Short mmCIF file of C-alpha atoms in Angstrom, two decimals:
data_model
loop_
_atom_site.label_atom_id
_atom_site.label_comp_id
_atom_site.label_asym_id
_atom_site.label_seq_id
_atom_site.Cartn_x
_atom_site.Cartn_y
_atom_site.Cartn_z
CA MET A 1 0.00 0.00 0.00
CA ILE A 2 2.83 2.29 0.88
CA PHE A 3 4.47 1.26 -2.37
CA LEU A 4 1.37 2.22 -4.37
CA SER A 5 1.08 5.56 -2.64
CA SER A 6 4.68 6.31 -3.34
CA ASP A 7 4.29 5.38 -7.00
CA TRP A 8 1.19 7.55 -7.34
CA GLU A 9 2.98 10.51 -5.79
CA LYS A 10 5.82 10.13 -8.23
CA LYS A 11 3.41 10.18 -11.13
CA VAL A 12 1.66 13.25 -9.77
CA ASN A 13 4.94 14.99 -9.17
CA GLN A 14 6.08 14.08 -12.67
CA GLU A 15 2.86 15.45 -14.17
CA ILE A 16 3.21 18.65 -12.17
CA GLU A 17 6.82 18.98 -13.24
CA ASN A 18 5.93 18.36 -16.88
CA GLY A 19 3.12 20.90 -16.70
CA PHE A 20 5.37 23.43 -15.08
CA ASN A 21 8.05 22.86 -17.73
CA ALA A 22 5.44 23.22 -20.46
CA ILE A 23 4.31 26.53 -18.98
CA ILE A 24 7.92 27.69 -18.75
CA ASN A 25 8.51 26.66 -22.38
CA GLU A 26 5.37 28.46 -23.53
CA ILE A 27 6.38 31.58 -21.65
CA ALA A 28 9.87 31.29 -23.19
CA ASN A 29 8.34 30.88 -26.66
CA VAL A 30 6.07 33.87 -26.10
CA LEU A 31 9.01 35.96 -24.93
CA ARG A 32 11.12 34.74 -27.83
CA ILE A 33 8.41 35.66 -30.35
CA PHE A 34 7.76 38.92 -28.50
CA PHE A 35 11.38 40.05 -28.63
CA PHE A 36 11.75 38.76 -32.20
CA ARG A 37 8.86 41.03 -33.14
CA VAL A 38 10.44 43.88 -31.17
CA GLY A 39 13.66 43.44 -33.14
CA LEU A 40 11.78 43.20 -36.45
CA GLY A 41 9.77 46.32 -35.59
CA PHE A 42 12.93 48.21 -34.69
CA LYS A 43 14.50 47.16 -38.00
CA LYS A 44 11.48 48.45 -39.92
CA SER A 45 11.38 51.67 -37.88
CA TRP A 46 15.06 52.28 -38.59
CA LYS A 47 14.29 52.34 -42.34
CA ASN A 48 11.16 54.48 -41.96
CA LYS A 49 11.51 57.94 -40.41
CA LYS A 50 7.81 58.24 -39.53
CA LEU A 51 7.79 54.93 -37.68
CA PHE A 52 11.00 55.84 -35.90
CA ILE A 53 9.50 59.14 -34.75
CA GLY A 54 6.52 57.16 -33.44
CA PHE A 55 8.95 55.01 -31.44
CA PHE A 56 10.30 58.08 -29.66
CA LEU A 57 6.79 59.42 -29.08
CA SER A 58 5.84 56.13 -27.41
CA PHE A 59 8.27 57.04 -24.60
CA LEU A 60 6.00 59.95 -23.67
CA ILE A 61 3.54 57.54 -22.06
CA PRO A 62 5.95 56.06 -19.46
CA ILE A 63 7.42 59.52 -18.88
CA ALA A 64 3.94 60.94 -18.21
CA THR A 65 3.04 58.08 -15.83
CA ARG A 66 6.34 58.53 -14.02
CA ILE A 67 5.59 62.21 -13.49
CA LYS A 68 2.11 61.32 -12.21
CA SER A 69 3.29 58.26 -10.27
CA ASP A 70 1.51 59.36 -7.09
CA TYR A 71 -1.82 59.08 -8.87
CA PHE A 72 -1.18 55.41 -9.68
CA LEU A 73 0.75 54.22 -6.63
CA VAL A 74 -1.07 55.99 -3.78
CA ASP A 75 -4.40 54.54 -4.84
CA THR A 76 -5.13 51.26 -3.08
CA LYS A 77 -6.51 49.55 -6.17
CA PHE A 78 -4.08 46.90 -7.38
CA TYR A 79 -4.79 47.22 -11.11
CA PHE A 80 -3.63 50.86 -11.00
CA LYS A 81 -0.18 49.57 -10.07
CA ILE A 82 -0.32 47.06 -12.93
CA ILE A 83 -1.20 49.86 -15.36
CA TYR A 84 1.64 51.97 -13.99
CA PHE A 85 4.31 49.33 -14.49
CA SER A 86 2.86 48.24 -17.86
CA THR A 87 3.36 51.72 -19.33
CA PHE A 88 7.12 51.24 -19.13
CA ILE A 89 7.02 48.55 -21.81
CA VAL A 90 4.75 50.53 -24.17
CA PRO A 91 7.72 51.24 -26.54
CA LEU A 92 8.27 47.48 -26.80
CA PHE A 93 4.61 46.88 -27.62
CA TYR A 94 4.85 49.69 -30.20
CA MET A 95 7.68 47.82 -31.91
CA VAL A 96 5.63 44.61 -31.90
CA ILE A 97 2.76 46.43 -33.63
CA VAL A 98 5.16 47.95 -36.17
CA SER A 99 6.53 44.49 -36.97
CA PHE A 100 3.10 43.50 -38.35
CA ILE A 101 2.87 46.54 -40.64
CA LYS A 102 3.35 45.54 -44.26
CA ASN A 103 5.72 47.89 -46.08
CA LYS A 104 6.66 48.02 -49.75
CA GLU A 105 9.55 45.63 -49.26
CA ASP A 106 7.33 43.02 -47.60
CA LYS A 107 4.68 43.33 -50.30
CA ARG A 108 7.30 43.16 -53.04
CA ASN A 109 8.85 40.09 -51.42
CA ALA A 110 5.47 38.37 -51.25
CA GLU A 111 4.69 39.23 -54.89
CA TYR A 112 8.03 37.90 -56.13
CA ARG A 113 7.73 34.73 -54.06
CA LEU A 114 4.23 34.06 -55.45
CA ALA A 115 5.39 34.74 -59.03
CA PHE A 116 8.34 32.36 -58.66
CA GLU A 117 6.12 29.66 -57.14
CA GLN A 118 3.66 29.93 -60.04
CA LEU A 119 6.55 29.50 -62.49
CA ASN A 120 8.01 26.70 -60.35
CA PHE A 121 11.22 28.74 -60.55
CA VAL A 122 13.25 27.05 -57.82
CA GLY A 123 16.86 26.13 -57.24
CA SER A 124 18.55 22.85 -56.37
CA ASP A 125 17.42 23.41 -52.77
CA SER A 126 13.76 23.56 -53.93
CA LYS A 127 13.53 27.16 -52.73
CA THR A 128 12.48 30.25 -54.69
CA PRO A 129 14.89 33.22 -55.03
CA ILE A 130 15.07 35.61 -52.09
CA LEU A 131 14.88 39.36 -52.70
CA LYS A 132 18.00 40.98 -51.25
CA SER A 133 17.57 44.57 -52.43
CA PHE A 134 15.49 46.76 -54.71
CA ILE A 135 17.08 50.02 -55.87
CA GLU A 136 14.66 52.34 -57.66
CA ASP A 137 15.92 55.13 -59.94
CA LYS A 138 13.07 57.58 -60.49
CA GLY A 139 15.04 59.47 -63.15
CA THR A 140 15.99 56.71 -65.56
CA ARG A 141 13.22 54.39 -64.28
CA ILE A 142 15.77 51.57 -64.50
CA ASP A 143 15.46 49.48 -61.33
CA GLU A 144 18.20 47.25 -59.93
CA ILE A 145 16.80 44.08 -58.33
CA THR A 146 19.13 41.72 -56.49
CA PHE A 147 18.17 38.10 -55.73
CA GLU A 148 19.91 35.27 -53.92
CA SER A 149 19.22 31.70 -54.99
CA MET A 150 20.68 28.35 -56.00
CA ILE A 151 19.61 28.96 -59.61
CA PRO A 152 22.42 29.35 -62.22
CA ILE A 153 22.50 32.61 -64.15
CA GLU A 154 22.05 30.68 -67.41
CA THR A 155 18.67 29.48 -66.14
CA TRP A 156 17.72 33.04 -65.20
CA LYS A 157 18.48 34.21 -68.75
CA SER A 158 16.57 31.35 -70.35
CA TYR A 159 13.50 32.33 -68.28
CA ILE A 160 13.53 36.01 -69.34
CA PRO A 161 10.21 35.90 -71.30
CA GLN A 162 8.38 34.13 -68.45
CA LEU A 163 9.93 36.38 -65.78
CA GLN A 164 8.95 39.54 -67.67
CA THR A 165 5.33 38.42 -67.87
CA SER A 166 5.11 37.06 -64.33
CA LEU A 167 6.90 39.98 -62.64
CA ASN A 168 5.38 42.63 -64.98
CA ILE A 169 8.76 44.11 -65.87
CA SER A 170 10.87 44.72 -68.97
CA ILE A 171 14.27 43.14 -68.36
CA ILE A 172 17.24 45.08 -69.72
CA SER A 173 20.01 42.84 -68.42
CA ILE A 174 20.76 39.98 -66.02
CA GLU A 175 24.23 39.96 -64.49
CA GLN A 176 26.16 37.86 -62.00
CA GLY A 177 26.65 39.45 -58.60
CA ALA A 178 29.52 39.19 -56.14
CA SER A 179 28.94 35.44 -55.79
CA LYS A 180 27.41 32.67 -57.88
CA ARG A 181 24.26 32.83 -55.77
CA ILE A 182 23.68 36.54 -56.38
CA VAL A 183 21.90 37.70 -59.54
CA ILE A 184 21.31 41.36 -60.44
CA ILE A 185 18.44 42.25 -62.77
CA LYS A 186 18.26 45.67 -64.46
CA SER A 187 14.68 46.29 -65.48
CA MET A 188 11.90 48.79 -66.07
CA ALA A 189 8.38 48.55 -64.67
CA GLY A 190 5.77 47.16 -67.02
CA ASP A 191 3.82 50.44 -66.95
CA ALA A 192 6.92 52.57 -67.63
CA LYS A 193 6.47 53.45 -71.26
CA ILE A 194 8.62 55.67 -73.44
CA PRO A 195 7.86 55.93 -77.17
CA LYS A 196 10.28 53.83 -79.23
CA TYR A 197 9.84 56.12 -82.21
CA LEU A 198 9.11 59.83 -81.99
CA PRO A 199 9.01 61.76 -85.29
CA TRP A 200 9.69 65.47 -85.15
CA ASP A 201 6.93 68.02 -85.65
CA ASP A 202 7.24 71.81 -85.61
CA LYS A 203 4.39 71.93 -83.10
CA TYR A 204 6.99 71.08 -80.45
CA ILE A 205 8.86 74.36 -81.00
CA GLU A 206 8.65 76.52 -77.88
CA GLU A 207 7.43 80.12 -78.05
CA GLN A 208 10.05 81.26 -75.53
CA GLU A 209 13.26 82.22 -77.31
CA GLY A 210 16.21 80.01 -76.42
CA VAL A 211 14.13 77.08 -75.16
CA VAL A 212 14.39 73.83 -77.14
CA VAL A 213 12.80 70.39 -76.83
CA VAL A 214 14.87 67.26 -77.48
CA GLY A 215 12.50 64.38 -76.75
CA GLN A 216 10.01 62.81 -74.37
CA THR A 217 10.32 60.90 -71.13
CA PHE A 218 7.70 59.11 -69.02
CA SER A 219 6.15 62.32 -67.77
CA GLY A 220 6.48 64.72 -70.71
CA ASN A 221 8.90 66.65 -72.91
CA ILE A 222 12.58 67.17 -72.13
CA LYS A 223 13.23 70.92 -72.41
CA ILE A 224 16.51 72.84 -72.34
CA ASP A 225 16.56 76.56 -71.56
CA LEU A 226 19.73 77.94 -73.12
CA ASN A 227 19.19 81.19 -71.24
CA LYS A 228 19.96 79.28 -68.04
CA SER A 229 22.04 76.35 -69.32
CA PRO A 230 23.88 77.74 -72.35
CA HIS A 231 25.84 74.77 -73.70
CA ILE A 232 24.97 71.18 -74.62
CA LEU A 233 27.10 68.04 -74.95
CA SER A 234 25.58 65.18 -76.96
CA ALA A 235 27.46 61.88 -76.86
CA GLY A 236 26.77 58.46 -78.30
CA GLU A 237 28.18 55.58 -80.29
CA THR A 238 27.92 55.43 -84.07
CA GLY A 239 24.29 55.21 -85.12
CA SER A 240 22.92 56.25 -81.73
CA GLY A 241 21.38 59.45 -83.09
CA LYS A 242 23.51 62.07 -81.33
CA SER A 243 23.89 64.12 -84.53
CA VAL A 244 20.14 63.92 -85.11
CA ILE A 245 19.62 65.58 -81.73
CA LEU A 246 22.07 68.36 -82.64
CA ARG A 247 20.29 69.03 -85.93
CA CYS A 248 16.91 69.04 -84.18
CA ILE A 249 18.20 71.65 -81.70
CA LEU A 250 19.71 73.66 -84.55
CA TRP A 251 16.42 73.68 -86.47
CA GLN A 252 14.45 74.96 -83.49
CA LEU A 253 16.89 77.81 -82.85
CA LEU A 254 16.93 78.75 -86.54
CA LYS A 255 13.14 78.93 -86.42
CA GLN A 256 13.49 81.26 -83.43
CA GLY A 257 15.75 83.58 -85.44
CA ALA A 258 19.21 82.44 -84.35
CA ILE A 259 22.40 82.65 -86.42
CA ALA A 260 24.07 79.30 -87.15
CA TYR A 261 27.63 78.09 -87.58
CA MET A 262 28.28 74.40 -88.16
CA VAL A 263 31.70 72.81 -87.72
CA ASP A 264 32.23 69.50 -89.52
CA PHE A 265 35.74 68.37 -90.42
CA LYS A 266 34.38 65.36 -92.33
CA GLY A 267 33.94 67.47 -95.43
CA GLY A 268 30.58 68.87 -94.35
CA VAL A 269 28.88 65.52 -94.96
CA GLU A 270 26.82 65.72 -91.76
CA PHE A 271 25.43 69.10 -92.84
CA GLY A 272 24.41 69.00 -96.49
CA LEU A 273 23.99 71.78 -99.03
CA GLU A 274 20.59 72.69 -97.64
CA TYR A 275 22.20 73.69 -94.34
CA GLU A 276 24.67 75.93 -96.19
CA LYS A 277 21.73 78.03 -97.33
CA VAL A 278 20.97 79.11 -93.78
CA GLY A 279 24.43 79.30 -92.19
CA GLN A 280 28.13 78.58 -92.50
CA VAL A 281 29.50 75.05 -92.61
CA ILE A 282 33.14 75.11 -91.52
CA THR A 283 35.19 72.18 -92.80
CA GLU A 284 38.84 73.18 -92.24
CA VAL A 285 41.10 74.05 -89.32
CA ASN A 286 42.00 77.48 -90.75
CA ALA A 287 38.36 78.45 -91.09
CA ALA A 288 37.54 77.07 -87.65
CA GLU A 289 40.32 79.11 -86.02
CA LYS A 290 39.05 82.32 -87.61
CA LEU A 291 35.48 81.46 -86.64
CA PHE A 292 36.22 80.86 -82.97
CA LYS A 293 38.45 83.94 -82.75
CA TYR A 294 35.61 85.98 -84.19
CA LEU A 295 33.16 84.49 -81.69
CA VAL A 296 35.46 85.27 -78.75
CA ASP A 297 35.76 88.88 -79.97
CA GLU A 298 32.01 89.07 -80.51
CA ASN A 299 31.42 87.72 -77.02
CA ALA A 300 33.68 90.43 -75.56
CA LYS A 301 31.76 93.12 -77.46
CA ARG A 302 28.46 91.77 -76.23
CA LEU A 303 29.67 91.65 -72.64
CA LYS A 304 30.65 95.31 -72.97
CA LEU A 305 27.21 96.19 -74.33
CA LEU A 306 25.50 94.33 -71.50
CA ARG A 307 27.63 96.07 -68.91
CA GLU A 308 27.13 99.58 -70.30
CA SER A 309 23.39 99.07 -70.71
CA GLY A 310 22.98 97.62 -67.22
CA SER A 311 21.69 94.30 -68.56
CA LYS A 312 22.40 90.96 -66.94
CA ASN A 313 21.85 88.90 -70.06
CA ILE A 314 20.84 89.04 -73.70
CA GLY A 315 17.16 88.77 -72.80
CA GLU A 316 17.23 91.92 -70.66
CA TYR A 317 19.25 93.75 -73.30
CA ASN A 318 16.83 92.92 -76.11
CA LYS A 319 13.87 94.16 -74.05
CA LYS A 320 15.60 97.52 -73.60
CA PHE A 321 16.60 97.88 -77.26
CA GLU A 322 13.66 96.66 -79.28
CA GLY A 323 14.48 96.75 -82.97
CA GLU A 324 18.19 96.45 -82.25
CA GLU A 325 18.19 93.05 -80.58
CA LEU A 326 21.27 90.90 -80.33
CA LYS A 327 20.76 87.69 -82.27
CA ARG A 328 21.41 84.37 -80.60
CA ILE A 329 24.38 82.55 -82.14
CA ILE A 330 24.38 78.75 -82.20
CA VAL A 331 27.62 76.89 -82.91
CA VAL A 332 27.16 73.19 -83.68
CA ILE A 333 30.31 71.07 -83.48
CA ASP A 334 29.53 67.68 -84.98
CA GLU A 335 32.61 65.91 -83.54
CA LEU A 336 34.57 67.54 -80.74
CA ALA A 337 37.47 65.10 -81.14
CA GLU A 338 38.32 66.68 -84.51
CA LEU A 339 38.99 69.97 -82.70
CA MET A 340 40.65 68.60 -79.58
CA ASP A 341 42.66 65.59 -80.75
CA LYS A 342 46.15 66.70 -81.77
CA THR A 343 47.55 63.23 -82.41
CA GLY A 344 49.59 62.88 -85.62
CA VAL A 345 49.25 66.48 -86.85
CA ASP A 346 52.05 68.81 -87.90
CA ASP A 347 53.31 71.58 -85.65
CA GLU A 348 51.44 74.34 -87.49
CA THR A 349 48.12 72.52 -87.28
CA ARG A 350 48.79 71.62 -83.66
CA ALA A 351 49.31 75.30 -82.81
CA LYS A 352 46.01 76.18 -84.48
CA LEU A 353 44.16 73.41 -82.65
CA VAL A 354 45.62 74.62 -79.35
CA ARG A 355 44.30 78.11 -80.08
CA ILE A 356 40.90 76.70 -81.08
CA GLU A 357 40.76 74.76 -77.81
CA GLY A 358 41.52 77.95 -75.92
CA TYR A 359 38.82 79.88 -77.79
CA THR A 360 36.29 77.09 -77.17
CA SER A 361 37.09 77.02 -73.46
CA THR A 362 36.72 80.81 -73.28
CA LEU A 363 33.29 80.66 -74.91
CA ALA A 364 32.21 77.82 -72.62
CA ARG A 365 33.17 79.93 -69.59
CA LEU A 366 32.09 83.41 -70.60
CA SER A 367 29.21 83.25 -73.09
CA ARG A 368 26.45 82.30 -70.65
CA ALA A 369 24.86 85.75 -70.73
CA THR A 370 25.67 86.80 -74.29
CA GLY A 371 23.55 84.34 -76.25
CA ILE A 372 26.43 82.44 -77.88
CA ASN A 373 25.68 78.75 -77.39
CA LEU A 374 27.78 75.65 -78.09
CA CYS A 375 26.14 72.37 -79.09
CA ILE A 376 28.89 69.76 -79.04
CA GLY A 377 28.79 66.21 -80.36
CA VAL A 378 31.24 63.48 -79.39
CA GLN A 379 31.43 59.84 -80.42
CA ARG A 380 34.37 58.54 -78.39
CA PRO A 381 34.53 60.41 -75.07
CA ASP A 382 37.84 60.50 -73.26
CA ALA A 383 39.71 62.95 -71.05
CA LYS A 384 41.72 64.31 -74.00
CA VAL A 385 38.56 65.22 -75.91
CA ILE A 386 36.29 66.36 -73.08
CA THR A 387 38.70 68.57 -71.18
CA GLY A 388 38.14 69.83 -67.67
CA GLN A 389 37.11 73.27 -68.97
CA ILE A 390 34.51 71.76 -71.29
CA LYS A 391 33.19 69.35 -68.67
CA ASN A 392 32.91 72.01 -65.98
CA ASN A 393 31.22 74.62 -68.17
CA VAL A 394 28.86 72.55 -70.31
CA PRO A 395 25.96 71.87 -67.92
CA VAL A 396 23.63 69.89 -70.18
CA ARG A 397 24.67 66.31 -70.98
CA ILE A 398 22.84 64.07 -73.42
CA CYS A 399 24.21 60.55 -73.64
CA GLY A 400 23.29 57.51 -75.69
CA ARG A 401 24.12 53.91 -74.86
CA PHE A 402 27.79 53.01 -74.34
CA ALA A 403 29.01 49.45 -73.88
CA ASP A 404 32.01 50.92 -72.09
CA SER A 405 31.14 52.16 -68.62
CA LYS A 406 34.16 54.51 -68.67
CA ALA A 407 32.65 56.52 -71.54
CA SER A 408 29.43 56.87 -69.57
CA GLU A 409 31.42 57.97 -66.52
CA ILE A 410 33.22 60.70 -68.51
CA VAL A 411 30.00 62.14 -69.95
CA LEU A 412 27.51 61.66 -67.11
CA SER A 413 29.76 61.08 -64.09
CA ASN A 414 27.91 57.77 -63.64
CA THR A 415 27.66 54.44 -65.47
CA LYS A 416 23.94 54.57 -66.28
CA ALA A 417 24.46 54.81 -70.06
CA LYS A 418 25.73 51.21 -69.97
CA ASP A 419 22.29 50.02 -68.85
CA LEU A 420 20.24 51.86 -71.50
CA PRO A 421 17.97 49.66 -73.64
CA GLU A 422 19.27 49.08 -77.17
CA VAL A 423 16.63 51.30 -78.75
CA LYS A 424 17.72 53.73 -81.45
CA GLY A 425 17.16 57.28 -80.27
CA ARG A 426 17.10 56.33 -76.57
CA PHE A 427 19.22 58.71 -74.48
CA LEU A 428 19.91 59.90 -70.97
CA PHE A 429 19.54 63.56 -70.07
CA LYS A 430 21.51 65.03 -67.19
CA LEU A 431 21.27 68.54 -65.80
CA GLY A 432 22.59 68.84 -62.28
CA ALA A 433 22.33 65.70 -60.18
CA ASP A 434 19.38 64.02 -61.91
CA THR A 435 19.74 61.62 -64.85
CA VAL A 436 16.56 61.00 -66.87
CA GLN A 437 15.91 58.49 -69.65
CA PHE A 438 14.10 59.78 -72.75
CA GLN A 439 13.38 59.05 -76.40
CA ALA A 440 14.85 61.67 -78.73
CA PHE A 441 12.88 63.15 -81.61
CA TYR A 442 13.70 61.70 -85.01
CA PHE A 443 14.56 64.70 -87.16
CA ASP A 444 14.56 63.70 -90.83
CA ASP A 445 16.41 66.26 -92.96
CA ASP A 446 14.45 65.34 -96.09
CA LYS A 447 11.10 65.91 -94.38
CA HIS A 448 11.75 68.45 -91.67
CA PHE A 449 14.61 70.71 -92.78
CA ILE A 450 13.04 73.28 -95.10
CA PRO A 451 15.27 76.36 -95.67
CA SER A 452 12.38 78.43 -97.05
CA LYS A 453 10.81 78.41 -93.58
CA ILE A 454 13.98 79.94 -92.18
CA PHE A 455 13.96 82.63 -94.87
CA LYS A 456 10.42 83.60 -93.83
CA VAL A 457 11.49 83.81 -90.20
CA ARG A 458 14.39 86.08 -91.11
CA GLU A 459 12.18 88.31 -93.21
CA ALA A 460 9.93 88.73 -90.18
CA PHE A 461 12.92 89.69 -88.04
CA LYS A 462 14.31 92.22 -90.51
CA ASP A 463 14.43 95.85 -89.45
CA ASN A 464 14.51 98.80 -91.79
CA GLU A 465 18.28 98.48 -91.85
CA ASN A 466 19.64 95.16 -93.07
CA LYS A 467 22.91 94.15 -91.50
CA ASN A 468 25.24 91.37 -92.45
CA ASN A 469 27.95 90.00 -90.17
CA LEU A 470 28.54 86.59 -91.69
CA ILE A 471 31.91 84.84 -91.74
CA ASP A 472 31.95 83.10 -95.12
CA GLU A 473 33.98 80.04 -95.93
CA ASP A 474 35.43 80.32 -99.42
CA SER A 475 34.71 77.23 -101.47
CA SER A 476 37.79 77.73 -103.66
CA GLU A 477 40.48 75.10 -104.07
CA ASN A 478 42.29 76.08 -100.87
CA LYS A 479 39.00 76.52 -98.93
CA THR A 480 40.08 79.47 -96.87
CA ILE A 481 38.14 82.32 -95.38
CA GLU A 482 39.01 85.76 -96.78
CA ASN A 483 37.12 88.33 -94.80
CA ASN A 484 37.77 92.02 -95.20
CA THR A 485 35.65 93.22 -92.33
CA LYS A 486 35.13 96.82 -91.49
CA GLU A 487 33.51 97.35 -88.14
CA THR A 488 32.49 100.69 -86.79
CA ILE A 489 31.06 100.72 -83.30
CA ASN A 490 30.35 104.09 -81.79
CA LEU A 491 28.99 104.08 -78.30
CA VAL A 492 27.72 107.37 -77.05
CA LYS A 493 27.65 107.29 -73.28
CA GLU A 494 24.59 108.15 -71.34
CA LYS A 495 23.70 111.79 -71.28
CA VAL A 496 21.89 112.77 -68.18
CA GLU A 497 20.14 116.09 -67.86
CA VAL A 498 18.71 116.81 -64.47
CA ASN A 499 16.12 119.49 -64.06
CA ASN A 500 16.08 120.40 -60.36
CA GLU A 501 12.75 122.22 -60.64
CA GLU A 502 10.82 119.36 -62.35
CA LYS A 503 12.75 116.52 -60.60
CA LYS A 504 12.97 114.52 -63.82
CA THR A 505 15.88 112.59 -65.32
CA LYS A 506 16.28 111.76 -68.98
CA VAL A 507 18.61 108.98 -70.05
CA ASN A 508 19.54 108.47 -73.69
CA ILE A 509 21.62 105.60 -74.90
CA ILE A 510 22.53 105.84 -78.56
CA LYS A 511 24.25 102.99 -80.23
CA GLU A 512 25.30 103.31 -83.87
CA ASP A 513 24.83 100.45 -86.23
CA VAL A 514 27.38 97.74 -86.64
CA GLU A 515 28.26 97.57 -90.31
CA VAL A 516 30.17 94.64 -91.58
CA LYS A 517 30.91 94.23 -95.25
CA ASN A 518 32.15 91.03 -96.76
CA ASP A 519 33.88 92.20 -99.93
CA GLU A 520 35.42 89.05 -101.26
CA ILE A 521 32.96 86.21 -101.70
CA SER A 522 33.53 84.04 -104.74
CA GLU A 523 30.78 83.74 -107.31
CA LYS A 524 30.69 80.05 -106.63
CA SER A 525 29.98 80.65 -102.96
CA LYS A 526 27.22 83.06 -103.83
CA GLY A 527 25.59 80.58 -106.14
CA GLU A 528 25.96 77.41 -104.16
CA LYS A 529 26.07 78.40 -100.52
CA PHE A 530 24.05 81.51 -99.89
CA ASN A 531 21.43 81.54 -102.58
CA ASN A 532 18.38 83.42 -101.27
CA ILE A 533 19.91 83.71 -97.83
CA GLY A 534 19.27 87.45 -97.59
CA LYS A 535 20.91 89.70 -95.03
CA PHE A 536 20.32 89.54 -91.31
CA ASP A 537 21.76 91.05 -88.14
CA TYR A 538 24.71 89.26 -86.55
CA LYS A 539 25.13 91.66 -83.65
#
């Protein structure tokens, strides 16, 4: 009997001990889950400023109860004391609540996991890829998605069509990461649409003088205000369309009444005979040197006029002197390397190229206010071609796709051009810190370049006095420029008459006309190059 009692007691004690251990384990599990949630909530709060601010605000509750502790502790009711001590763990409960909040990353993870499961896209471990990071670029709209999995990169690439449909993305590239398990996908969202073909239409021409449109992005047109950002660099590999952009910009400025010079050392092939009807096409080093020297001198004269008239820029000056406006001058350089690369040339040519480089740098630095704008094209960017002066003073960068990331780095100061889709006319636009992807207008010379339209514009701009300040390139055998220019600029300073009795001030600024006569232009040039061009002001 004693034996049975002893055995029964052991069983009871064992049951009690097991129950107690179970309770302890449950409490431990609850605490483990609780603090796991606290840690997860803190991790989410650390990435979200609003949630993190809420975490700090949650400390106000225990602080307030501590200040009013007498109210809770003096009262004899026991649950008041429980409430008092419970307030001190409110921040922990806040973190637990935050841990259950679904953020974008959680939703994105769930969407990807579901998409992979539907495709049965699993690795050798029978697990779907895990999202490691998602980097969104709102400018280019090219996202960088990093996954970790046991799936070979070859399998990833073979699944591109299925992945694009399932994930609702357009995949640009799939690359290996730092390890064999890491895969980096460059893609665009399925709803991110840029036209793949965008023909030019004159309806896009802006009414504001000096503002041009080069293409369209996701949200609208890409505009460049040359009054604020005076120079443009357009870079791209052969066939990318960089020269098409330059001609599109040139056309818009011609329609706005600008004066055009085009520099093309490839025999003027890029700018055909039709372009020679509306401006000068410079094809030789000698002519280019004279052109850029003239432009530097013209820039100095304009700066003097702005200073003496109290104008900050060409826009202010033209408002003050209606009828005697300074014309905008656009200089299009089809290939900058032809001006900057001095490899393999003789000493005389080298000296001329050095001077041209100096003139170009001067214009890039000093012509912001004077309305002399450089539009520069480059096919093979390197430090010798895009010098520090050019890079620092040409604010607008337009860049097509480059397989070489170094070329992208030189033009854009980032490697984003390497990730551009292989779509003809697709470019990146950078002004300041932002880089934006866009589709450039397709400007077809045969359809869109009509010199007669430019003649009509110039007729509308003509004043009673026709002025001509062209630098003409002789088309003779030696192709040199022979300019006998006579310039007479008489500036009569302000005359101020003050009448003390009437308290009135009269200010007169008289500026005599700038007369430039080009005496020696060959008959061939007249016939072939400037037929029907008319005369217009080059001030």
